[in-house]
């Protein structure tokens, strides 16, 4: 019979929470930037701005697809 030792995961939990707080801070910054229309003015929007925003959306889509098992990460 094999006995299992209780593992101390406090270091893993600390690392997890540190990273979670970093993600939360990044999301807050992105939300604030989005509420300011990514620092653009409607009269000054150009195709470069569209490309930049599409790039941001693509990167976020990779994250959300992975987190929610959508897209290429779907089972």
CSV table of C-alpha atoms in Angstrom, one decimal:
chain,number,residue,atom,x,y,z
A,1,UNK,CA,0.0,0.0,0.0
A,2,UNK,CA,1.3,3.4,-0.9
A,3,UNK,CA,0.7,6.3,1.3
A,4,UNK,CA,0.4,9.8,-0.1
A,5,UNK,CA,2.0,12.6,1.8
A,6,UNK,CA,0.1,15.9,2.0
A,7,UNK,CA,1.8,18.4,-0.2
A,8,UNK,CA,2.4,21.9,0.8
A,9,UNK,CA,1.2,24.0,-2.2
A,10,UNK,CA,1.7,27.4,-0.5
A,11,UNK,CA,4.4,28.4,-2.9
A,12,UNK,CA,2.3,27.4,-5.9
A,13,UNK,CA,-0.6,29.3,-4.5
A,14,UNK,CA,1.5,32.4,-3.9
A,15,UNK,CA,2.8,32.2,-7.5
A,16,UNK,CA,-0.7,31.7,-8.8
A,17,UNK,CA,-2.1,34.7,-6.9
A,18,UNK,CA,0.8,36.9,-7.9
A,19,UNK,CA,0.1,36.1,-11.6
A,20,UNK,CA,-3.6,36.5,-11.1
A,21,UNK,CA,-3.1,40.0,-9.7
A,22,UNK,CA,-0.8,40.8,-12.6
A,23,UNK,CA,-3.6,39.7,-15.0
A,24,UNK,CA,-6.2,41.7,-13.1
A,25,UNK,CA,-4.0,44.8,-13.4
A,26,UNK,CA,-3.5,44.3,-17.1
A,27,UNK,CA,-7.3,43.9,-17.6
A,28,UNK,CA,-8.0,47.1,-15.7
A,29,UNK,CA,-5.5,49.0,-17.8
A,30,UNK,CA,-7.1,47.6,-21.0
A,31,UNK,CA,-10.6,48.4,-19.8
A,32,UNK,CA,-9.5,52.0,-19.1
A,33,UNK,CA,-7.8,52.3,-22.5
A,34,UNK,CA,-10.9,50.9,-24.2
A,35,UNK,CA,-13.2,53.3,-22.4
A,36,UNK,CA,-11.0,56.1,-23.9
A,37,UNK,CA,-11.4,54.5,-27.4
A,38,UNK,CA,-7.8,53.4,-27.3
A,39,UNK,CA,-6.7,57.1,-27.2
A,40,UNK,CA,-8.1,57.9,-30.6
A,41,UNK,CA,-10.6,60.5,-31.8
A,42,UNK,CA,-13.3,59.5,-34.2
A,43,UNK,CA,-12.3,62.2,-36.7
A,44,UNK,CA,-8.7,60.9,-36.7
A,45,UNK,CA,-9.3,57.1,-37.1
A,46,UNK,CA,-7.2,55.6,-39.9
A,47,UNK,CA,-6.5,52.1,-41.2
A,48,UNK,CA,-3.4,51.9,-39.0
A,49,UNK,CA,-5.7,52.3,-36.0
A,50,UNK,CA,-7.9,49.5,-37.3
A,51,UNK,CA,-4.9,47.3,-37.8
A,52,UNK,CA,-3.6,48.0,-34.3
A,53,UNK,CA,-7.0,47.2,-32.8
A,54,UNK,CA,-7.4,44.0,-34.9
A,55,UNK,CA,-3.9,43.0,-33.6
A,56,UNK,CA,-5.0,43.5,-30.0
A,57,UNK,CA,-8.2,41.6,-30.6
A,58,UNK,CA,-6.3,38.7,-32.2
A,59,UNK,CA,-4.0,38.4,-29.1
A,60,UNK,CA,-7.0,38.6,-26.7
A,61,UNK,CA,-8.8,36.0,-28.8
A,62,UNK,CA,-5.9,33.6,-28.4
A,63,UNK,CA,-6.2,34.1,-24.6
A,64,UNK,CA,-9.9,33.7,-24.4
A,65,UNK,CA,-10.0,30.8,-26.8
A,66,UNK,CA,-7.5,29.0,-24.6
A,67,UNK,CA,-9.2,30.0,-21.4
A,68,UNK,CA,-12.7,29.0,-22.6
A,69,UNK,CA,-11.6,26.1,-24.8
A,70,UNK,CA,-12.9,27.8,-28.0
A,71,UNK,CA,-11.5,28.0,-31.5
A,72,UNK,CA,-8.4,25.8,-32.0
A,73,UNK,CA,-8.5,24.9,-28.3
A,74,UNK,CA,-12.0,23.4,-28.6
A,75,UNK,CA,-12.3,19.7,-27.6
